[in-house]
PDB file of C-alpha atoms in Angstrom:
ATOM      1  CA  UNK A 268       0.483   0.069  -0.145  1.00  0.00           C
ATOM      2  CA  UNK A 269       1.421   3.660  -0.683  1.00  0.00           C
ATOM      3  CA  UNK A 270       0.665   4.654   2.996  1.00  0.00           C
ATOM      4  CA  UNK A 271       2.957   1.668   4.392  1.00  0.00           C
ATOM      5  CA  UNK A 272       5.805   2.628   1.303  1.00  0.00           C
ATOM      6  CA  UNK A 273       6.041   5.972   3.122  1.00  0.00           C
ATOM      7  CA  UNK A 274       5.845   5.238   6.404  1.00  0.00           C
ATOM      8  CA  UNK A 275       8.829   2.862   5.854  1.00  0.00           C
ATOM      9  CA  UNK A 276      10.743   5.253   4.028  1.00  0.00           C
ATOM     10  CA  UNK A 277      10.777   7.909   6.194  1.00  0.00           C
ATOM     11  CA  UNK A 278      11.211   5.667   9.571  1.00  0.00           C
ATOM     12  CA  UNK A 279      13.777   3.521  10.779  1.00  0.00           C
ATOM     13  CA  UNK A 280      12.267   0.242  11.554  1.00  0.00           C
ATOM     14  CA  UNK A 281      11.909  -0.852  15.386  1.00  0.00           C
ATOM     15  CA  UNK A 282      14.368  -3.471  16.167  1.00  0.00           C
ATOM     16  CA  UNK A 283      13.096  -7.438  15.821  1.00  0.00           C
ATOM     17  CA  UNK A 284      11.651  -8.312  19.285  1.00  0.00           C
ATOM     18  CA  UNK A 285      10.254 -11.520  20.743  1.00  0.00           C
ATOM     19  CA  UNK A 286       6.542 -12.198  21.051  1.00  0.00           C
ATOM     20  CA  UNK A 287       5.221 -10.358  24.389  1.00  0.00           C
ATOM     21  CA  UNK A 288       4.761 -12.891  27.128  1.00  0.00           C
ATOM     22  CA  UNK A 289       6.899 -15.248  26.012  1.00  0.00           C
ATOM     23  CA  UNK A 290       9.597 -16.494  27.951  1.00  0.00           C
ATOM     24  CA  UNK A 291      13.055 -16.247  28.046  1.00  0.00           C
ATOM     25  CA  UNK A 292      13.975 -19.334  29.550  1.00  0.00           C
ATOM     26  CA  UNK A 293      13.255 -21.439  26.473  1.00  0.00           C
ATOM     27  CA  UNK A 294      15.724 -19.066  24.819  1.00  0.00           C
ATOM     28  CA  UNK A 295      18.713 -19.782  27.108  1.00  0.00           C
ATOM     29  CA  UNK A 296      17.633 -23.475  26.931  1.00  0.00           C
ATOM     30  CA  UNK A 297      17.318 -23.426  22.727  1.00  0.00           C
ATOM     31  CA  UNK A 298      20.928 -21.471  22.700  1.00  0.00           C
ATOM     32  CA  UNK A 299      22.956 -22.916  24.768  1.00  0.00           C
ATOM     33  CA  UNK A 300      25.876 -24.311  23.148  1.00  0.00           C
ATOM     34  CA  UNK A 301      26.954 -27.954  22.643  1.00  0.00           C
ATOM     35  CA  UNK A 302      29.671 -29.466  24.943  1.00  0.00           C
ATOM     36  CA  UNK A 303      33.346 -28.864  23.976  1.00  0.00           C
ATOM     37  CA  UNK A 304      36.320 -31.684  24.855  1.00  0.00           C
ATOM     38  CA  UNK A 305      39.484 -28.840  23.634  1.00  0.00           C
ATOM     39  CA  UNK A 306      40.544 -32.103  20.924  1.00  0.00           C
ATOM     40  CA  UNK A 307      38.884 -31.099  17.756  1.00  0.00           C
ATOM     41  CA  UNK A 308      39.561 -27.160  16.471  1.00  0.00           C
ATOM     42  CA  UNK A 309      36.789 -26.886  14.151  1.00  0.00           C
ATOM     43  CA  UNK A 310      34.585 -28.265  17.320  1.00  0.00           C
ATOM     44  CA  UNK A 311      36.291 -25.535  19.043  1.00  0.00           C
ATOM     45  CA  UNK A 312      35.302 -23.037  16.277  1.00  0.00           C
ATOM     46  CA  UNK A 313      31.666 -24.194  16.706  1.00  0.00           C
ATOM     47  CA  UNK A 314      31.146 -23.502  20.039  1.00  0.00           C
ATOM     48  CA  UNK A 315      32.314 -20.355  20.460  1.00  0.00           C
ATOM     49  CA  UNK A 316      30.298 -19.054  17.419  1.00  0.00           C
ATOM     50  CA  UNK A 317      27.159 -20.651  19.244  1.00  0.00           C
ATOM     51  CA  UNK A 318      28.263 -18.994  22.588  1.00  0.00           C
ATOM     52  CA  UNK A 319      28.518 -15.491  20.918  1.00  0.00           C
ATOM     53  CA  UNK A 320      24.862 -16.149  19.433  1.00  0.00           C
ATOM     54  CA  UNK A 321      23.971 -17.240  23.043  1.00  0.00           C
ATOM     55  CA  UNK A 322      25.732 -14.172  24.789  1.00  0.00           C
ATOM     56  CA  UNK A 323      24.135 -12.050  22.128  1.00  0.00           C
ATOM     57  CA  UNK A 324      20.442 -13.042  22.099  1.00  0.00           C
ATOM     58  CA  UNK A 325      20.158 -13.395  26.077  1.00  0.00           C
ATOM     59  CA  UNK A 326      22.021  -9.688  27.013  1.00  0.00           C
ATOM     60  CA  UNK A 327      19.625  -8.002  24.094  1.00  0.00           C
ATOM     61  CA  UNK A 328      16.079 -10.283  25.269  1.00  0.00           C
ATOM     62  CA  UNK A 329      17.013 -10.657  28.969  1.00  0.00           C
ATOM     63  CA  UNK A 330      18.962  -7.000  30.098  1.00  0.00           C
ATOM     64  CA  UNK A 331      18.597  -8.152  33.527  1.00  0.00           C
ATOM     65  CA  UNK A 332      19.995 -11.531  33.426  1.00  0.00           C
ATOM     66  CA  UNK A 333      22.918 -11.965  35.549  1.00  0.00           C
ATOM     67  CA  UNK A 334      26.294 -12.015  33.438  1.00  0.00           C
ATOM     68  CA  UNK A 335      27.922 -13.756  35.920  1.00  0.00           C
ATOM     69  CA  UNK A 336      25.572 -16.568  35.749  1.00  0.00           C
ATOM     70  CA  UNK A 337      25.728 -16.119  31.785  1.00  0.00           C
ATOM     71  CA  UNK A 338      29.517 -16.596  31.810  1.00  0.00           C
ATOM     72  CA  UNK A 339      29.439 -19.480  34.132  1.00  0.00           C
ATOM     73  CA  UNK A 340      26.902 -21.078  31.844  1.00  0.00           C
ATOM     74  CA  UNK A 341      28.940 -20.940  28.773  1.00  0.00           C
ATOM     75  CA  UNK A 342      31.836 -22.191  30.434  1.00  0.00           C
ATOM     76  CA  UNK A 343      30.171 -24.983  32.259  1.00  0.00           C
ATOM     77  CA  UNK A 344      29.887 -26.613  28.343  1.00  0.00           C
ATOM     78  CA  UNK A 345      33.428 -27.488  28.463  1.00  0.00           C
ATOM     79  CA  UNK A 346      34.624 -30.269  29.145  1.00  0.00           C
ATOM     80  CA  UNK A 347      37.428 -32.913  29.824  1.00  0.00           C
ATOM     81  CA  UNK A 348      40.823 -31.114  28.066  1.00  0.00           C
ATOM     82  CA  UNK A 349      38.834 -27.732  27.688  1.00  0.00           C
ATOM     83  CA  UNK A 350      37.667 -27.996  31.620  1.00  0.00           C
ATOM     84  CA  UNK A 351      40.945 -27.368  32.454  1.00  0.00           C
ATOM     85  CA  UNK A 352      41.264 -24.146  31.020  1.00  0.00           C
ATOM     86  CA  UNK A 353      37.765 -23.158  32.022  1.00  0.00           C
ATOM     87  CA  UNK A 354      38.238 -23.401  35.597  1.00  0.00           C
ATOM     88  CA  UNK A 355      40.240 -20.992  36.587  1.00  0.00           C
ATOM     89  CA  UNK A 356      37.832 -18.353  35.288  1.00  0.00           C
ATOM     90  CA  UNK A 357      35.003 -20.163  36.381  1.00  0.00           C
ATOM     91  CA  UNK A 358      36.917 -19.329  40.101  1.00  0.00           C
ATOM     92  CA  UNK A 359      37.660 -16.130  38.905  1.00  0.00           C
ATOM     93  CA  UNK A 360      33.696 -14.608  38.052  1.00  0.00           C
ATOM     94  CA  UNK A 361      32.541 -16.861  41.445  1.00  0.00           C
ATOM     95  CA  UNK A 362      34.368 -14.841  43.140  1.00  0.00           C
ATOM     96  CA  UNK A 363      33.297 -11.508  41.844  1.00  0.00           C
ATOM     97  CA  UNK A 364      35.539 -10.308  39.371  1.00  0.00           C
ATOM     98  CA  UNK A 365      34.988 -10.303  35.072  1.00  0.00           C
ATOM     99  CA  UNK A 366      37.969 -12.375  33.221  1.00  0.00           C
ATOM    100  CA  UNK A 367      37.150 -10.089  30.449  1.00  0.00           C
ATOM    101  CA  UNK A 368      36.025  -6.651  29.286  1.00  0.00           C
ATOM    102  CA  UNK A 369      33.335  -7.891  26.721  1.00  0.00           C
ATOM    103  CA  UNK A 370      32.465 -11.201  24.516  1.00  0.00           C
ATOM    104  CA  UNK A 371      35.527 -10.160  21.965  1.00  0.00           C
ATOM    105  CA  UNK A 372      37.737 -10.381  24.544  1.00  0.00           C
ATOM    106  CA  UNK A 373      36.612 -14.107  25.819  1.00  0.00           C
ATOM    107  CA  UNK A 374      36.095 -15.027  22.120  1.00  0.00           C
ATOM    108  CA  UNK A 375      40.020 -13.960  21.106  1.00  0.00           C
ATOM    109  CA  UNK A 376      41.179 -15.877  24.428  1.00  0.00           C
ATOM    110  CA  UNK A 377      39.336 -18.658  23.328  1.00  0.00           C
ATOM    111  CA  UNK A 378      40.567 -19.184  19.482  1.00  0.00           C
ATOM    112  CA  UNK A 379      44.061 -18.679  20.670  1.00  0.00           C
ATOM    113  CA  UNK A 380      43.895 -21.492  22.925  1.00  0.00           C
ATOM    114  CA  UNK A 381      42.042 -24.010  20.748  1.00  0.00           C
ATOM    115  CA  UNK A 382      41.476 -22.964  17.595  1.00  0.00           C
ATOM    116  CA  UNK A 383      44.411 -23.494  15.342  1.00  0.00           C
ATOM    117  CA  UNK A 384      44.573 -22.120  11.719  1.00  0.00           C
ATOM    118  CA  UNK A 385      42.656 -24.593   8.860  1.00  0.00           C
ATOM    119  CA  UNK A 386      43.017 -24.675   5.142  1.00  0.00           C
ATOM    120  CA  UNK A 387      41.417 -21.659   3.901  1.00  0.00           C
ATOM    121  CA  UNK A 388      40.622 -23.811   0.755  1.00  0.00           C
ATOM    122  CA  UNK A 389      38.809 -26.582   2.338  1.00  0.00           C
ATOM    123  CA  UNK A 390      36.516 -24.046   5.028  1.00  0.00           C
ATOM    124  CA  UNK A 391      35.789 -21.662   1.342  1.00  0.00           C
ATOM    125  CA  UNK A 392      34.372 -25.173  -0.192  1.00  0.00           C
ATOM    126  CA  UNK A 393      32.780 -26.509   3.478  1.00  0.00           C
ATOM    127  CA  UNK A 394      31.284 -23.145   3.100  1.00  0.00           C
ATOM    128  CA  UNK A 395      29.727 -23.341  -0.454  1.00  0.00           C
ATOM    129  CA  UNK A 396      28.344 -26.305   0.514  1.00  0.00           C
ATOM    130  CA  UNK A 397      26.422 -25.080   3.323  1.00  0.00           C
ATOM    131  CA  UNK A 398      25.122 -22.084   1.930  1.00  0.00           C
ATOM    132  CA  UNK A 399      23.360 -24.135  -0.814  1.00  0.00           C
ATOM    133  CA  UNK A 400      22.462 -26.554   1.132  1.00  0.00           C
ATOM    134  CA  UNK A 401      20.795 -25.099   4.215  1.00  0.00           C
ATOM    135  CA  UNK A 402      17.976 -23.323   3.004  1.00  0.00           C
ATOM    136  CA  UNK A 403      15.969 -26.574   2.435  1.00  0.00           C
ATOM    137  CA  UNK A 404      16.551 -28.105   6.086  1.00  0.00           C
ATOM    138  CA  UNK A 405      17.517 -27.019   9.240  1.00  0.00           C
ATOM    139  CA  UNK A 406      16.894 -23.878  11.117  1.00  0.00           C
ATOM    140  CA  UNK A 407      18.299 -20.508  11.225  1.00  0.00           C
ATOM    141  CA  UNK A 408      20.393 -21.169  14.647  1.00  0.00           C
ATOM    142  CA  UNK A 409      22.081 -24.344  13.427  1.00  0.00           C
ATOM    143  CA  UNK A 410      22.568 -22.730   9.907  1.00  0.00           C
ATOM    144  CA  UNK A 411      24.465 -19.644  11.715  1.00  0.00           C
ATOM    145  CA  UNK A 412      26.559 -21.401  14.158  1.00  0.00           C
ATOM    146  CA  UNK A 413      28.142 -23.697  11.415  1.00  0.00           C
ATOM    147  CA  UNK A 414      28.274 -20.803   8.882  1.00  0.00           C
ATOM    148  CA  UNK A 415      30.143 -18.555  11.369  1.00  0.00           C
ATOM    149  CA  UNK A 416      32.358 -21.128  12.476  1.00  0.00           C
ATOM    150  CA  UNK A 417      33.514 -22.024   9.087  1.00  0.00           C
ATOM    151  CA  UNK A 418      33.216 -18.212   8.029  1.00  0.00           C
ATOM    152  CA  UNK A 419      35.810 -18.165  10.601  1.00  0.00           C
ATOM    153  CA  UNK A 420      38.633 -19.684   8.904  1.00  0.00           C
ATOM    154  CA  UNK A 421      38.410 -17.894   5.577  1.00  0.00           C
ATOM    155  CA  UNK A 422      39.412 -14.665   3.992  1.00  0.00           C
ATOM    156  CA  UNK A 423      36.071 -12.956   2.710  1.00  0.00           C
ATOM    157  CA  UNK A 424      35.329  -9.501   3.613  1.00  0.00           C
ATOM    158  CA  UNK A 425      32.253  -8.980   5.851  1.00  0.00           C
ATOM    159  CA  UNK A 426      30.905  -7.886   2.480  1.00  0.00           C
ATOM    160  CA  UNK A 427      31.176 -11.653   1.172  1.00  0.00           C
ATOM    161  CA  UNK A 428      30.255 -12.711   4.450  1.00  0.00           C
ATOM    162  CA  UNK A 429      26.865 -11.156   4.580  1.00  0.00           C
ATOM    163  CA  UNK A 430      25.776 -11.614   0.904  1.00  0.00           C
ATOM    164  CA  UNK A 431      26.939 -15.816   1.389  1.00  0.00           C
ATOM    165  CA  UNK A 432      24.715 -16.344   4.831  1.00  0.00           C
ATOM    166  CA  UNK A 433      21.966 -14.469   3.532  1.00  0.00           C
ATOM    167  CA  UNK A 434      21.616 -16.637   0.389  1.00  0.00           C
ATOM    168  CA  UNK A 435      21.772 -19.761   2.331  1.00  0.00           C
ATOM    169  CA  UNK A 436      19.202 -18.576   4.659  1.00  0.00           C
ATOM    170  CA  UNK A 437      15.653 -20.950   4.267  1.00  0.00           C
ATOM    171  CA  UNK A 438      13.526 -19.489   1.960  1.00  0.00           C
ATOM    172  CA  UNK A 439      10.355 -18.619   3.899  1.00  0.00           C
ATOM    173  CA  UNK A 440      12.861 -15.830   5.832  1.00  0.00           C
ATOM    174  CA  UNK A 441      14.459 -14.501   2.886  1.00  0.00           C
ATOM    175  CA  UNK A 442      11.025 -14.241   2.122  1.00  0.00           C
ATOM    176  CA  UNK A 443       9.953 -11.775   5.019  1.00  0.00           C
ATOM    177  CA  UNK A 444      13.236 -10.221   5.006  1.00  0.00           C
ATOM    178  CA  UNK A 445      12.986  -8.873   1.307  1.00  0.00           C
ATOM    179  CA  UNK A 446       9.597  -6.688   2.618  1.00  0.00           C
ATOM    180  CA  UNK A 447      10.444  -6.846   6.192  1.00  0.00           C
ATOM    181  CA  UNK A 448      12.171  -3.060   6.072  1.00  0.00           C
ATOM    182  CA  UNK A 449      14.906  -4.298   9.213  1.00  0.00           C
ATOM    183  CA  UNK A 450      18.371  -3.274   8.964  1.00  0.00           C
ATOM    184  CA  UNK A 451      19.981  -5.835   7.356  1.00  0.00           C
ATOM    185  CA  UNK A 452      22.806  -4.188   6.317  1.00  0.00           C
ATOM    186  CA  UNK A 453      26.003  -5.630   7.819  1.00  0.00           C
ATOM    187  CA  UNK A 454      26.516  -9.858   8.026  1.00  0.00           C
ATOM    188  CA  UNK A 455      25.659  -9.130  12.518  1.00  0.00           C
ATOM    189  CA  UNK A 456      22.259  -7.729  11.862  1.00  0.00           C
ATOM    190  CA  UNK A 457      21.204  -9.593   9.022  1.00  0.00           C
ATOM    191  CA  UNK A 458      22.230 -12.502  11.663  1.00  0.00           C
ATOM    192  CA  UNK A 459      19.772 -10.622  14.174  1.00  0.00           C
ATOM    193  CA  UNK A 460      17.212 -10.705  12.567  1.00  0.00           C
ATOM    194  CA  UNK A 461      17.498 -13.551  10.595  1.00  0.00           C
ATOM    195  CA  UNK A 462      17.348 -15.421  14.098  1.00  0.00           C
ATOM    196  CA  UNK A 463      14.175 -13.458  15.059  1.00  0.00           C
ATOM    197  CA  UNK A 464      12.214 -14.263  12.429  1.00  0.00           C
ATOM    198  CA  UNK A 465      12.811 -17.490  13.022  1.00  0.00           C
ATOM    199  CA  UNK A 466      11.980 -18.194  16.527  1.00  0.00           C
ATOM    200  CA  UNK A 467       9.022 -16.090  15.994  1.00  0.00           C
ATOM    201  CA  UNK A 468       8.260 -18.576  13.215  1.00  0.00           C
ATOM    202  CA  UNK A 469       8.684 -21.448  15.630  1.00  0.00           C
ATOM    203  CA  UNK A 470       6.550 -19.668  18.570  1.00  0.00           C
ATOM    204  CA  UNK A 471       3.550 -19.248  15.946  1.00  0.00           C
ATOM    205  CA  UNK A 472       3.687 -23.178  14.937  1.00  0.00           C
ATOM    206  CA  UNK A 473       3.536 -23.700  18.832  1.00  0.00           C
ATOM    207  CA  UNK A 474       0.711 -21.961  18.914  1.00  0.00           C
ATOM    208  CA  UNK A 475      -1.532 -23.288  16.230  1.00  0.00           C
ATOM    209  CA  UNK A 476      -3.375 -26.420  16.683  1.00  0.00           C
ATOM    210  CA  UNK A 477      -2.698 -29.484  15.463  1.00  0.00           C
ATOM    211  CA  UNK A 478      -5.476 -30.005  13.096  1.00  0.00           C
ATOM    212  CA  UNK A 479      -3.792 -33.762  11.951  1.00  0.00           C
ATOM    213  CA  UNK A 480      -2.664 -35.085  15.289  1.00  0.00           C
ATOM    214  CA  UNK A 481      -5.337 -38.298  14.951  1.00  0.00           C
ATOM    215  CA  UNK A 482      -3.028 -39.178  11.868  1.00  0.00           C
ATOM    216  CA  UNK A 483      -4.706 -40.514   8.189  1.00  0.00           C
ATOM    217  CA  UNK A 484      -7.985 -41.828   8.173  1.00  0.00           C
ATOM    218  CA  UNK A 485      -9.203 -45.087   6.750  1.00  0.00           C
ATOM    219  CA  UNK A 486     -11.483 -44.965   4.254  1.00  0.00           C
ATOM    220  CA  UNK A 487     -14.899 -44.505   4.560  1.00  0.00           C
ATOM    221  CA  UNK A 488     -14.051 -42.253   7.982  1.00  0.00           C
ATOM    222  CA  UNK A 489     -13.652 -38.776   6.333  1.00  0.00           C
ATOM    223  CA  UNK A 490     -17.190 -39.104   5.220  1.00  0.00           C
ATOM    224  CA  UNK A 491     -18.173 -40.163   8.526  1.00  0.00           C
ATOM    225  CA  UNK A 492     -16.653 -37.241   9.980  1.00  0.00           C
ATOM    226  CA  UNK A 493     -18.468 -35.035   7.947  1.00  0.00           C
ATOM    227  CA  UNK A 494     -21.734 -36.773   8.939  1.00  0.00           C
ATOM    228  CA  UNK A 495     -21.409 -37.756   5.230  1.00  0.00           C
ATOM    229  CA  UNK A 496     -22.259 -41.468   3.645  1.00  0.00           C
ATOM    230  CA  UNK A 497     -19.680 -42.785   1.390  1.00  0.00           C
ATOM    231  CA  UNK A 498     -20.317 -42.828  -2.124  1.00  0.00           C
ATOM    232  CA  UNK A 499     -21.343 -46.745  -3.340  1.00  0.00           C
ATOM    233  CA  UNK A 500     -21.970 -46.207  -6.646  1.00  0.00           C
ATOM    234  CA  UNK A 501     -18.974 -47.009  -9.765  1.00  0.00           C
ATOM    235  CA  UNK A 502     -16.714 -44.499 -11.586  1.00  0.00           C
ATOM    236  CA  UNK A 503     -17.374 -43.919 -15.102  1.00  0.00           C
ATOM    237  CA  UNK A 504     -13.593 -43.163 -15.395  1.00  0.00           C
ATOM    238  CA  UNK A 505     -12.514 -46.681 -14.084  1.00  0.00           C
ATOM    239  CA  UNK A 506     -15.672 -48.426 -13.417  1.00  0.00           C
ATOM    240  CA  UNK A 507     -14.319 -49.324  -9.708  1.00  0.00           C
ATOM    241  CA  UNK A 508     -16.813 -48.465  -6.988  1.00  0.00           C
ATOM    242  CA  UNK A 509     -16.206 -46.426  -4.115  1.00  0.00           C
ATOM    243  CA  UNK A 510     -15.332 -43.071  -6.136  1.00  0.00           C
ATOM    244  CA  UNK A 511     -17.047 -40.865  -8.144  1.00  0.00           C
ATOM    245  CA  UNK A 512     -15.629 -39.891 -12.063  1.00  0.00           C
ATOM    246  CA  UNK A 513     -14.274 -36.244 -10.281  1.00  0.00           C
ATOM    247  CA  UNK A 514     -12.268 -37.979  -7.630  1.00  0.00           C
ATOM    248  CA  UNK A 515     -10.634 -40.504 -10.006  1.00  0.00           C
ATOM    249  CA  UNK A 516      -7.200 -40.872  -9.389  1.00  0.00           C
ATOM    250  CA  UNK A 517      -6.160 -42.993 -12.243  1.00  0.00           C
ATOM    251  CA  UNK A 518      -4.267 -40.660 -15.360  1.00  0.00           C
ATOM    252  CA  UNK A 519      -6.346 -39.850 -17.792  1.00  0.00           C
ATOM    253  CA  UNK A 520      -4.938 -42.277 -20.121  1.00  0.00           C
ATOM    254  CA  UNK A 521      -5.640 -45.490 -17.730  1.00  0.00           C
ATOM    255  CA  UNK A 522      -9.002 -43.409 -17.255  1.00  0.00           C
ATOM    256  CA  UNK A 523      -9.187 -43.738 -21.406  1.00  0.00           C
ATOM    257  CA  UNK A 524      -7.988 -47.131 -21.756  1.00  0.00           C
ATOM    258  CA  UNK A 525     -10.055 -48.379 -18.660  1.00  0.00           C
ATOM    259  CA  UNK A 526     -13.384 -47.016 -20.307  1.00  0.00           C
ATOM    260  CA  UNK A 527     -12.236 -48.627 -24.103  1.00  0.00           C
ATOM    261  CA  UNK A 528     -11.700 -51.484 -21.651  1.00  0.00           C
ATOM    262  CA  UNK A 529     -15.848 -51.578 -20.183  1.00  0.00           C
ATOM    263  CA  UNK A 530     -16.816 -50.678 -24.333  1.00  0.00           C
ATOM    264  CA  UNK A 531     -15.407 -53.449 -25.801  1.00  0.00           C
ATOM    265  CA  UNK A 532     -16.514 -55.930 -22.999  1.00  0.00           C
ATOM    266  CA  UNK A 533     -20.162 -54.744 -23.399  1.00  0.00           C
ATOM    267  CA  UNK A 534     -20.429 -54.939 -27.411  1.00  0.00           C
ATOM    268  CA  UNK A 535     -18.462 -58.176 -27.079  1.00  0.00           C
ATOM    269  CA  UNK A 536     -21.229 -59.638 -24.577  1.00  0.00           C
ATOM    270  CA  UNK A 537     -24.116 -58.161 -26.560  1.00  0.00           C
ATOM    271  CA  UNK A 538     -22.554 -59.906 -29.837  1.00  0.00           C
ATOM    272  CA  UNK A 539     -22.595 -63.564 -28.155  1.00  0.00           C
ATOM    273  CA  UNK A 540     -26.169 -62.619 -26.811  1.00  0.00           C
ATOM    274  CA  UNK A 541     -27.400 -61.813 -30.350  1.00  0.00           C
ATOM    275  CA  UNK A 542     -25.364 -64.817 -32.033  1.00  0.00           C
ATOM    276  CA  UNK A 543     -27.237 -66.929 -29.921  1.00  0.00           C
ATOM    277  CA  UNK A 544     -30.951 -65.855 -30.352  1.00  0.00           C
ATOM    278  CA  UNK A 545     -30.043 -65.976 -34.168  1.00  0.00           C
ATOM    279  CA  UNK A 546     -29.047 -69.645 -33.492  1.00  0.00           C
ATOM    280  CA  UNK A 547     -32.118 -70.665 -31.509  1.00  0.00           C
ATOM    281  CA  UNK A 548     -33.865 -68.795 -34.741  1.00  0.00           C
ATOM    282  CA  UNK A 549     -32.736 -71.533 -37.319  1.00  0.00           C
ATOM    283  CA  UNK A 550     -33.667 -74.264 -34.952  1.00  0.00           C
ATOM    284  CA  UNK A 551     -37.073 -72.996 -34.482  1.00  0.00           C
ATOM    285  CA  UNK A 552     -37.096 -72.671 -38.626  1.00  0.00           C
ATOM    286  CA  UNK A 553     -35.393 -76.234 -39.130  1.00  0.00           C
ATOM    287  CA  UNK A 554     -37.948 -77.372 -36.566  1.00  0.00           C
ATOM    288  CA  UNK A 555     -40.730 -76.331 -38.877  1.00  0.00           C
ATOM    289  CA  UNK A 556     -39.886 -77.164 -41.811  1.00  0.00           C
ATOM    290  CA  UNK A 557     -39.296 -81.115 -40.510  1.00  0.00           C
ATOM    291  CA  UNK A 558     -43.248 -80.916 -39.111  1.00  0.00           C
ATOM    292  CA  UNK A 559     -44.408 -79.473 -42.283  1.00  0.00           C
ATOM    293  CA  UNK A 560     -45.090 -76.012 -41.620  1.00  0.00           C
TER     294      UNK A 560
END
């Protein structure tokens, strides 16, 4: 509509928000990164990417969430050899001191300890494969975590990462982004908006009634549920009982073949009947001749 276009052109869209009354504790559970044992550098990149999303979303949607608990929650996801590195930091946090000025400082310290340099060409090939296939399956959260982990191993510019990330988003998210008016000019902004939109779609799906919770109905149950009696006649197309011609699922070619087959059978039966009548008349004529009529 014209009025909407003028409004979007003259104002800055509001930042993305979760639905009113949404329980942030669900977000805390859903975005919590998986455990990392400190063995593989690539797994470490995935962990720190997921931790970045976790930290950003919790501090955005729930500013009152205790940051000390947030850091301890993240560090408790480090196991085995990685737990040895996390242990002293947890003690520091418990004493009321923040080991890092911000998440960027944590990320730098984490990567310096766990993440060795990977082959850039292999990372590029992996990223291309991810962007081509991710829009078909998976959640935006999973896609974002994998994308950031792989992109960190490449030399792509921020603009290249932004465009590659956008092309790999699910179609439904890209359609909304095209008309939403949100600022998605940078990789950070487009990821924040896409994650929020995906979360909102999940919430809407949870609230929708489960229309097909009863599973598939057997033949005749659908008619019984709607109060209509099942059709007991034969289809004009295929000759089979239980459905009408406009409901026939047989392909048109097979319908014609079935119809032709039915017509051929009827014609053959009629010819046989005529032949039998002629034979009877002939027999009667012979008898009349013998008897002298």
